[in-house]
Amino acid sequence: MESSSTEQTRNVMQSPRSPSSQPYLSASVTDPVKLGNGVQAYISYRVITKTNLPEYQGPEKIVIRRYSDFVWLRDRLFDKYKGVFVPPLPEKSAVEKFRFSAEFIEMRRAALDIFVNRIASHPELQQSEDLRTFLQADEETMERFRFQETGIFNKKPADFMQMFRDVQSKVSDAVLGKEKPVEETTPEYEKLKHYIFELENHLAEAQKHAYRLVKRHRELGQSLLDFGKAVKLLGACEGEPTGKLFSDLGTKSELVSIKLQKEAQQVLMNFEEPLKDYVRYVQSIKATIAERATAFKQHCELAETTKLKEINLDKLMLTRSDKVGEAEIEYREMKAESEEATIRFERIVKRMNEEIVRFQEQKTEEMGVAFHQFAKGQARLANGIADAWRALLPKLEAASSA
Amino acid sequence: MMGSENADGFEETNLNVPKEEMENLVLNGDGAGDGTGDSSNSAYRSAMSTLSNVHDPLSPLPTVLTPANSDPLTAPSSYIEPPSYADVIFSPFDETSDSEINGGEDSSLSPDSLSRSPSSSSSDYIKITVSNPQKEQETSNSIVGGNTYITYQITTRTNLPDFGVSESSVRRRFRDVVTLADRLAESYRGFCIPPRPDKSVVESQVMQKQEFVEQRRVALEKYLRRLSAHPVIRKSDELKVFLQVQGKLPLPMSTDVASRMLDGAVKLPKQLFGEGGASAVPVHEVVQPARGGRDLLRLFKELRQSVSNDWGGSKPAVVEEDKEFLEKKEKMLDLEQQIINSSQQAESLVKAQQDMGETMGELGLAFIKLTKFENEEAVFNSQRTRATDMKNLATAAVKASRFYRELNSQTVKHLDTLHEYLGMMMAVQGAFADRSSALLTVQTLLSELSSLQARAEKLEAASSKVFGGDKSRIRKIEELKETIKVTEDAKNVAIREYERIKDNNRSEVERLDGERRADFMNMMKGFVVNQVGYAEKISNVWAKAAEETSQYDREKQSS
């Protein structure tokens, strides 16, 4: 998948088994381990990177990372690659007692693995220096980076300038009597925005029912287990042949119950989780839409301000004021800023256009896989259940015709 | 009479549905179209809550059976003529046949010809239907007018010779049913008599509500069918009168001896004494359990007796078989407990199946919406592809949901046997209680006898001390000897009654044990056949969806 952005890109493969001349980068997140005690306890993961890219320190590297490191990486990418749909992370918070359950940990690990791999296979993101830091830096360095970024007082100089300009532009708006919000209104983009917002609603509903379905599997399994136990006890009260039949019925019931519990877990991991991931992705796109709106606003306002400065400069030049020099410098600076803002905005637009194609294709593929696995799983479950119960029929037939 | 085919081509076999209302549920459920079927769901939920009341085992499940919006007061009840059982051929288990899905033979106590009792021939047939509830007014002399009450039409079709006519129809109110139940309890002591529907302590306003009336109609029908399934009770005069005699029910409210239908054993004392008898209270009355308000004296005596029994006072003569009886009683209690437990778990199972079907349907709907959305908004082909994939999934989910719901309505039918037997366990307890109270009567009479004899001895001893005789004492002794003789006779009658009840107990319990075993086996078979059948159908639905998405199969591909 090649992107024609201004940076040079390579067609980097995921698989290390491809011919060694082909560049590849792959990562996996494995071996969750609980570290620390009490409130400070957390899970750490091994991140294994395999690559032949020259920017990396060798063909294989293993580092230890925790969830907040992944958050750091995502924040950095989101900041630096505006317009790209940065892959989403699994949810941060979780109910306390659930946080260390085997199920939750495994789901999180799988989601983090997908996260890293998506980044590694993204034509722009895979070039990121922050990614390299994430995949290679030792734990101390990583911790330092992480702490630097999470404080609210760690704003870069650029951010202050931005805040200043925001105030400025509001003032100029007021002065110029322009109170209305500045927004893109091209029909295509409107359509996209509408699509994304609606999609989230639909997906959230589907995901909700998928989650409930998992619960239903578990509940049905539980009720069959209880039913099996009850009829076994009932069988103990009855003489033969009914007693034995009840006992067999109870045993089968318990067996079917186990199948249901297993399938519940499969549905959770292979169907509900992909749906949840889809929802997260859409939410990430919404964040990107917000970024684009901000960029657009900046671009518009700086263009306005630049124009004003130009008008002002012309005025001063006419009056041969001694402030001309100053004004000229200001004008040039403002013009440069404005051009930068425009470039930023246009880059976002370009990225988004590419990203949306990629996103749709990726999602069709991923959901297709999820649907297929779900259908297969349900078919297997039903077959297993039919086989289990069917085994009882010869005995039941024999008994009732006797 | 084969059933109709629904849109999926799944043939719903109605071969063995005495509960013909179940067809309505299945058809209605399907008719709901989009798979949510709200009305059947909510009716089912209310059925579930009534099911959880184990103290009223006859409180109907079948709330679900009638379409929720029919008014039993104005519309005829849903009555579909069932096929003749002679037409039923039980098909051996066959992979492709759908008939086994409904279970082979019906698992519930079938009043129809396939009676399991070896004594009745296979052509015996009695079918009772309760229908057409109507409001009627009590005729009253008061200015305000009488109370309103509901009557039900009770139609009987039979070829039993005892009944005379092959078809009859009467109108009865609930109070008449209570009377019938009471009369049967008196006449058939020791028998396991199916318990009647509860009297409901509700406001008269509620009594008129169609849901209540419908519940009651169904309960009455079930009760009468159970009665007619009992090999002995179906031949009883009480039942015949109830089912056939037009106008107001002639079974009297009071136990006035003169107009009672007399059973064999009760006739005996009359033969012994002729009309009237020597004692003020007819002896055969003595062998009936003491009833509150009518025979207070006797009640007190028996109470004293039972208390003295507990304290190990006078040892009653009849005691030897008690041990076996007590063991049997224990076993029955244990069985009852397990049936209660199983029926509770059965309810949970049914609810879980219901929920599974519901959620699967909702999932399908959500994906149908998504399909529509993606198709409408599609800019890229990948979206259209995804829409198609979602549609395949949604279709499968909706179909599976329907199958779960059908599976469940069948499951309910089969596992209902457990609920039915809760009622029968009550009947067994009743039979055991009859035996205990008959024993108590015997013991009371025995101790009464022994105390009378003791008094007589004392008087004789005192009188013999008086030279020449003590006229007043001698007269007293004479009277006492009379009383002793009557009591002696009553004791003998009571013992015979007790023995008769014991026999009834034994044969009834044996009969019930056999029936219960057969019914439970049928239940299990029906349940399992059902599970197999629907699991296969559901599997096919998903196999198709897997096939349609097979291009996404990553297991086969090498990475």
mmCIF file of C-alpha atoms in Angstrom, chain B residues 130-354:
data_model
loop_
_atom_site.group_PDB
_atom_site.id
_atom_site.type_symbol
_atom_site.label_atom_id
_atom_site.label_comp_id
_atom_site.label_asym_id
_atom_site.label_seq_id
_atom_site.Cartn_x
_atom_site.Cartn_y
_atom_site.Cartn_z
ATOM 1 C CA VAL B 130 -64.334 -25.843 28.333
ATOM 2 C CA SER B 131 -65.305 -22.812 26.351
ATOM 3 C CA ASN B 132 -67.470 -19.812 25.891
ATOM 4 C CA PRO B 133 -67.355 -18.024 29.231
ATOM 5 C CA GLN B 134 -70.384 -15.846 29.864
ATOM 6 C CA LYS B 135 -71.531 -13.476 32.479
ATOM 7 C CA GLU B 136 -74.687 -14.463 34.309
ATOM 8 C CA GLN B 137 -76.665 -12.936 37.060
ATOM 9 C CA GLU B 138 -77.728 -14.624 40.239
ATOM 10 C CA THR B 139 -81.490 -14.509 40.598
ATOM 11 C CA SER B 140 -82.192 -12.780 43.840
ATOM 12 C CA ASN B 141 -85.110 -11.292 45.653
ATOM 13 C CA SER B 142 -83.187 -8.299 46.828
ATOM 14 C CA ILE B 143 -83.750 -4.942 45.260
ATOM 15 C CA VAL B 144 -80.091 -4.574 44.377
ATOM 16 C CA GLY B 145 -80.096 -7.648 42.186
ATOM 17 C CA GLY B 146 -77.846 -10.636 42.476
ATOM 18 C CA ASN B 147 -74.117 -10.973 42.014
ATOM 19 C CA THR B 148 -72.763 -11.621 38.577
ATOM 20 C CA TYR B 149 -70.695 -14.696 38.006
ATOM 21 C CA ILE B 150 -69.127 -16.452 35.060
ATOM 22 C CA THR B 151 -70.327 -19.709 33.604
ATOM 23 C CA TYR B 152 -68.449 -21.892 31.196
ATOM 24 C CA GLN B 153 -69.689 -24.220 28.555
ATOM 25 C CA ILE B 154 -68.464 -27.747 29.121
ATOM 26 C CA THR B 155 -68.703 -30.070 26.161
ATOM 27 C CA THR B 156 -68.045 -33.771 26.398
ATOM 28 C CA ARG B 157 -67.513 -36.153 23.529
ATOM 29 C CA THR B 158 -67.109 -39.776 24.359
ATOM 30 C CA ASN B 159 -67.731 -43.307 23.343
ATOM 31 C CA LEU B 160 -67.626 -44.712 26.839
ATOM 32 C CA PRO B 161 -70.705 -46.857 27.437
ATOM 33 C CA ASP B 162 -71.215 -45.494 30.972
ATOM 34 C CA PHE B 163 -72.035 -42.134 29.616
ATOM 35 C CA GLY B 164 -74.986 -43.091 27.510
ATOM 36 C CA VAL B 165 -74.886 -40.172 25.127
ATOM 37 C CA SER B 166 -71.878 -39.582 22.911
ATOM 38 C CA GLU B 167 -72.012 -35.834 23.207
ATOM 39 C CA SER B 168 -73.286 -33.530 25.873
ATOM 40 C CA SER B 169 -72.960 -29.917 26.791
ATOM 41 C CA VAL B 170 -73.734 -28.104 30.027
ATOM 42 C CA ARG B 171 -73.077 -24.730 31.620
ATOM 43 C CA ARG B 172 -71.285 -24.683 34.954
ATOM 44 C CA ARG B 173 -69.806 -22.085 37.226
ATOM 45 C CA PHE B 174 -66.647 -22.426 39.265
ATOM 46 C CA ARG B 175 -68.578 -23.074 42.441
ATOM 47 C CA ASP B 176 -69.989 -26.205 40.826
ATOM 48 C CA VAL B 177 -66.472 -27.424 40.174
ATOM 49 C CA VAL B 178 -65.622 -26.967 43.827
ATOM 50 C CA THR B 179 -68.652 -29.019 44.738
ATOM 51 C CA LEU B 180 -67.636 -31.732 42.302
ATOM 52 C CA ALA B 181 -64.173 -31.828 43.788
ATOM 53 C CA ASP B 182 -65.539 -32.064 47.326
ATOM 54 C CA ARG B 183 -67.947 -34.873 46.439
ATOM 55 C CA LEU B 184 -65.186 -36.812 44.703
ATOM 56 C CA ALA B 185 -62.943 -36.375 47.730
ATOM 57 C CA GLU B 186 -65.613 -37.932 49.911
ATOM 58 C CA SER B 187 -66.421 -40.786 47.589
ATOM 59 C CA TYR B 188 -62.954 -41.711 46.522
ATOM 60 C CA ARG B 189 -60.950 -41.677 49.666
ATOM 61 C CA GLY B 190 -57.538 -43.173 49.202
ATOM 62 C CA PHE B 191 -57.461 -42.326 45.539
ATOM 63 C CA CYS B 192 -55.019 -39.965 43.973
ATOM 64 C CA ILE B 193 -57.528 -37.435 42.823
ATOM 65 C CA PRO B 194 -56.184 -34.641 40.635
ATOM 66 C CA PRO B 195 -56.366 -31.394 42.574
ATOM 67 C CA ARG B 196 -58.846 -28.840 41.381
ATOM 68 C CA PRO B 197 -57.936 -25.302 40.350
ATOM 69 C CA ASP B 198 -57.512 -22.933 43.237
ATOM 70 C CA LYS B 199 -60.253 -20.684 44.341
ATOM 71 C CA SER B 200 -58.879 -17.238 43.838
ATOM 72 C CA VAL B 201 -59.123 -14.628 46.509
ATOM 73 C CA VAL B 202 -59.433 -11.605 44.324
ATOM 74 C CA GLU B 203 -61.809 -8.739 43.937
ATOM 75 C CA SER B 204 -64.902 -9.282 41.913
ATOM 76 C CA GLN B 205 -63.567 -6.673 39.512
ATOM 77 C CA VAL B 206 -60.617 -8.872 38.699
ATOM 78 C CA MET B 207 -62.859 -11.888 38.413
ATOM 79 C CA GLN B 208 -64.414 -10.320 35.371
ATOM 80 C CA LYS B 209 -61.205 -9.468 33.616
ATOM 81 C CA GLN B 210 -60.679 -11.490 30.504
ATOM 82 C CA GLU B 211 -57.191 -12.621 31.378
ATOM 83 C CA PHE B 212 -58.371 -14.081 34.663
ATOM 84 C CA VAL B 213 -61.371 -15.699 33.035
ATOM 85 C CA GLU B 214 -59.191 -17.183 30.343
ATOM 86 C CA GLN B 215 -56.723 -18.527 32.874
ATOM 87 C CA ARG B 216 -59.544 -20.104 34.750
ATOM 88 C CA ARG B 217 -61.092 -21.598 31.631
ATOM 89 C CA VAL B 218 -57.837 -23.294 30.781
ATOM 90 C CA ALA B 219 -57.348 -24.509 34.322
ATOM 91 C CA LEU B 220 -60.832 -25.967 34.411
ATOM 92 C CA GLU B 221 -60.298 -27.740 31.152
ATOM 93 C CA LYS B 222 -57.061 -29.224 32.373
ATOM 94 C CA TYR B 223 -58.698 -30.339 35.592
ATOM 95 C CA LEU B 224 -61.660 -31.994 33.931
ATOM 96 C CA ARG B 225 -59.420 -33.713 31.425
ATOM 97 C CA ARG B 226 -57.296 -35.065 34.219
ATOM 98 C CA LEU B 227 -60.371 -36.362 35.981
ATOM 99 C CA SER B 228 -61.558 -38.069 32.851
ATOM 100 C CA ALA B 229 -58.122 -39.618 32.432
ATOM 101 C CA HIS B 230 -58.364 -41.354 35.773
ATOM 102 C CA PRO B 231 -59.546 -44.903 35.054
ATOM 103 C CA VAL B 232 -61.829 -45.062 38.083
ATOM 104 C CA ILE B 233 -63.003 -41.499 38.464
ATOM 105 C CA ARG B 234 -63.964 -41.160 34.836
ATOM 106 C CA LYS B 235 -66.695 -43.686 35.575
ATOM 107 C CA SER B 236 -67.937 -41.946 38.683
ATOM 108 C CA ASP B 237 -71.509 -40.802 39.047
ATOM 109 C CA GLU B 238 -70.363 -37.454 40.325
ATOM 110 C CA LEU B 239 -68.436 -36.722 37.175
ATOM 111 C CA LYS B 240 -71.188 -37.994 34.945
ATOM 112 C CA VAL B 241 -73.768 -35.816 36.628
ATOM 113 C CA PHE B 242 -71.450 -32.853 36.405
ATOM 114 C CA LEU B 243 -70.853 -33.346 32.740
ATOM 115 C CA GLN B 244 -74.304 -34.253 31.597
ATOM 116 C CA VAL B 245 -77.131 -33.071 33.798
ATOM 117 C CA GLN B 246 -78.562 -29.843 32.475
ATOM 118 C CA GLY B 247 -79.538 -26.916 34.594
ATOM 119 C CA LYS B 248 -78.306 -26.276 38.085
ATOM 120 C CA LEU B 249 -75.930 -28.870 39.392
ATOM 121 C CA PRO B 250 -77.827 -31.402 41.485
ATOM 122 C CA LEU B 251 -74.832 -32.386 43.612
ATOM 123 C CA PRO B 252 -75.847 -31.087 46.990
ATOM 124 C CA MET B 253 -73.872 -28.573 48.995
ATOM 125 C CA SER B 254 -74.433 -30.333 52.270
ATOM 126 C CA THR B 255 -73.562 -33.952 52.836
ATOM 127 C CA ASP B 256 -77.195 -34.877 53.290
ATOM 128 C CA VAL B 257 -77.092 -38.619 53.413
ATOM 129 C CA ALA B 258 -80.425 -39.242 51.783
ATOM 130 C CA SER B 259 -79.556 -37.662 48.448
ATOM 131 C CA ARG B 260 -75.925 -38.739 48.275
ATOM 132 C CA MET B 261 -74.686 -41.125 45.645
ATOM 133 C CA LEU B 262 -73.638 -44.075 47.678
ATOM 134 C CA ASP B 263 -70.429 -45.908 47.142
ATOM 135 C CA GLY B 264 -70.119 -49.624 47.748
ATOM 136 C CA ALA B 265 -68.574 -49.573 51.196
ATOM 137 C CA VAL B 266 -70.914 -46.936 52.469
ATOM 138 C CA LYS B 267 -73.887 -49.000 51.357
ATOM 139 C CA LEU B 268 -72.781 -51.772 53.665
ATOM 140 C CA PRO B 269 -73.743 -50.256 57.004
ATOM 141 C CA LYS B 270 -77.125 -49.397 55.545
ATOM 142 C CA GLN B 271 -77.508 -53.052 54.702
ATOM 143 C CA LEU B 272 -76.410 -53.953 58.195
ATOM 144 C CA PHE B 273 -78.839 -51.708 59.945
ATOM 145 C CA GLY B 274 -81.563 -51.026 57.498
ATOM 146 C CA GLU B 275 -82.903 -47.535 57.165
ATOM 147 C CA GLY B 276 -82.517 -45.332 60.149
ATOM 148 C CA GLY B 277 -80.133 -47.510 62.135
ATOM 149 C CA ALA B 278 -79.906 -47.955 65.872
ATOM 150 C CA SER B 279 -77.831 -44.917 66.620
ATOM 151 C CA ALA B 280 -78.662 -41.318 66.120
ATOM 152 C CA VAL B 281 -75.707 -40.838 63.772
ATOM 153 C CA PRO B 282 -75.708 -43.350 60.895
ATOM 154 C CA VAL B 283 -72.683 -45.583 61.192
ATOM 155 C CA HIS B 284 -71.478 -44.893 57.703
ATOM 156 C CA GLU B 285 -71.330 -41.267 58.624
ATOM 157 C CA VAL B 286 -68.923 -42.260 61.311
ATOM 158 C CA VAL B 287 -66.460 -43.570 58.818
ATOM 159 C CA GLN B 288 -66.300 -40.266 57.017
ATOM 160 C CA PRO B 289 -63.674 -37.924 58.322
ATOM 161 C CA ALA B 290 -65.033 -35.597 60.932
ATOM 162 C CA ARG B 291 -65.983 -32.300 59.393
ATOM 163 C CA GLY B 292 -65.674 -29.054 61.218
ATOM 164 C CA GLY B 293 -68.896 -27.605 62.525
ATOM 165 C CA ARG B 294 -70.921 -30.721 61.927
ATOM 166 C CA ASP B 295 -69.479 -33.144 64.348
ATOM 167 C CA LEU B 296 -67.613 -31.195 66.937
ATOM 168 C CA LEU B 297 -67.757 -33.927 69.478
ATOM 169 C CA ARG B 298 -66.195 -36.395 67.153
ATOM 170 C CA LEU B 299 -63.619 -33.878 66.120
ATOM 171 C CA PHE B 300 -62.570 -33.388 69.714
ATOM 172 C CA LYS B 301 -62.376 -37.096 70.268
ATOM 173 C CA GLU B 302 -60.171 -37.652 67.288
ATOM 174 C CA LEU B 303 -58.035 -34.738 68.205
ATOM 175 C CA ARG B 304 -57.547 -36.205 71.650
ATOM 176 C CA GLN B 305 -56.790 -39.504 70.032
ATOM 177 C CA SER B 306 -54.208 -38.182 67.697
ATOM 178 C CA VAL B 307 -52.591 -36.311 70.551
ATOM 179 C CA SER B 308 -52.526 -39.433 72.662
ATOM 180 C CA ASN B 309 -51.078 -41.259 69.695
ATOM 181 C CA ASP B 310 -48.281 -38.797 69.572
ATOM 182 C CA TRP B 311 -47.590 -39.141 73.219
ATOM 183 C CA GLY B 312 -47.483 -42.891 72.838
ATOM 184 C CA GLY B 313 -50.571 -43.292 74.964
ATOM 185 C CA SER B 314 -52.936 -46.070 73.948
ATOM 186 C CA LYS B 315 -51.306 -48.278 71.361
ATOM 187 C CA PRO B 316 -53.689 -48.670 68.466
ATOM 188 C CA ALA B 317 -54.196 -52.157 67.171
ATOM 189 C CA VAL B 318 -53.556 -51.341 63.528
ATOM 190 C CA VAL B 319 -49.906 -50.463 63.185
ATOM 191 C CA GLU B 320 -47.857 -53.181 61.504
ATOM 192 C CA GLU B 321 -47.705 -51.960 57.943
ATOM 193 C CA ASP B 322 -47.055 -48.446 58.966
ATOM 194 C CA LYS B 323 -43.363 -48.851 58.482
ATOM 195 C CA GLU B 324 -43.685 -49.709 54.812
ATOM 196 C CA PHE B 325 -46.226 -46.974 54.428
ATOM 197 C CA LEU B 326 -43.993 -44.451 56.125
ATOM 198 C CA GLU B 327 -41.114 -45.419 53.882
ATOM 199 C CA LYS B 328 -43.285 -44.982 50.846
ATOM 200 C CA LYS B 329 -44.452 -41.643 52.157
ATOM 201 C CA GLU B 330 -40.859 -40.546 52.670
ATOM 202 C CA LYS B 331 -39.995 -41.589 49.161
ATOM 203 C CA MET B 332 -42.950 -39.691 47.791
ATOM 204 C CA LEU B 333 -41.941 -36.571 49.643
ATOM 205 C CA ASP B 334 -38.424 -36.882 48.332
ATOM 206 C CA LEU B 335 -39.735 -37.390 44.822
ATOM 207 C CA GLU B 336 -41.960 -34.375 45.174
ATOM 208 C CA GLN B 337 -38.990 -32.303 46.241
ATOM 209 C CA GLN B 338 -36.977 -33.379 43.235
ATOM 210 C CA ILE B 339 -39.860 -32.723 40.892
ATOM 211 C CA ILE B 340 -40.205 -29.240 42.325
ATOM 212 C CA ASN B 341 -36.504 -28.664 41.875
ATOM 213 C CA SER B 342 -36.497 -30.016 38.347
ATOM 214 C CA SER B 343 -39.491 -27.988 37.317
ATOM 215 C CA GLN B 344 -37.813 -24.855 38.647
ATOM 216 C CA GLN B 345 -34.685 -25.575 36.660
ATOM 217 C CA ALA B 346 -36.852 -26.342 33.670
ATOM 218 C CA GLU B 347 -38.335 -22.872 33.977
ATOM 219 C CA SER B 348 -34.886 -21.311 34.051
ATOM 220 C CA LEU B 349 -33.891 -23.329 31.034
ATOM 221 C CA VAL B 350 -36.935 -22.201 29.142
ATOM 222 C CA LYS B 351 -36.250 -18.593 30.017
ATOM 223 C CA ALA B 352 -32.643 -18.898 28.916
ATOM 224 C CA GLN B 353 -33.683 -20.374 25.587
ATOM 225 C CA GLN B 354 -36.220 -17.609 25.191
#
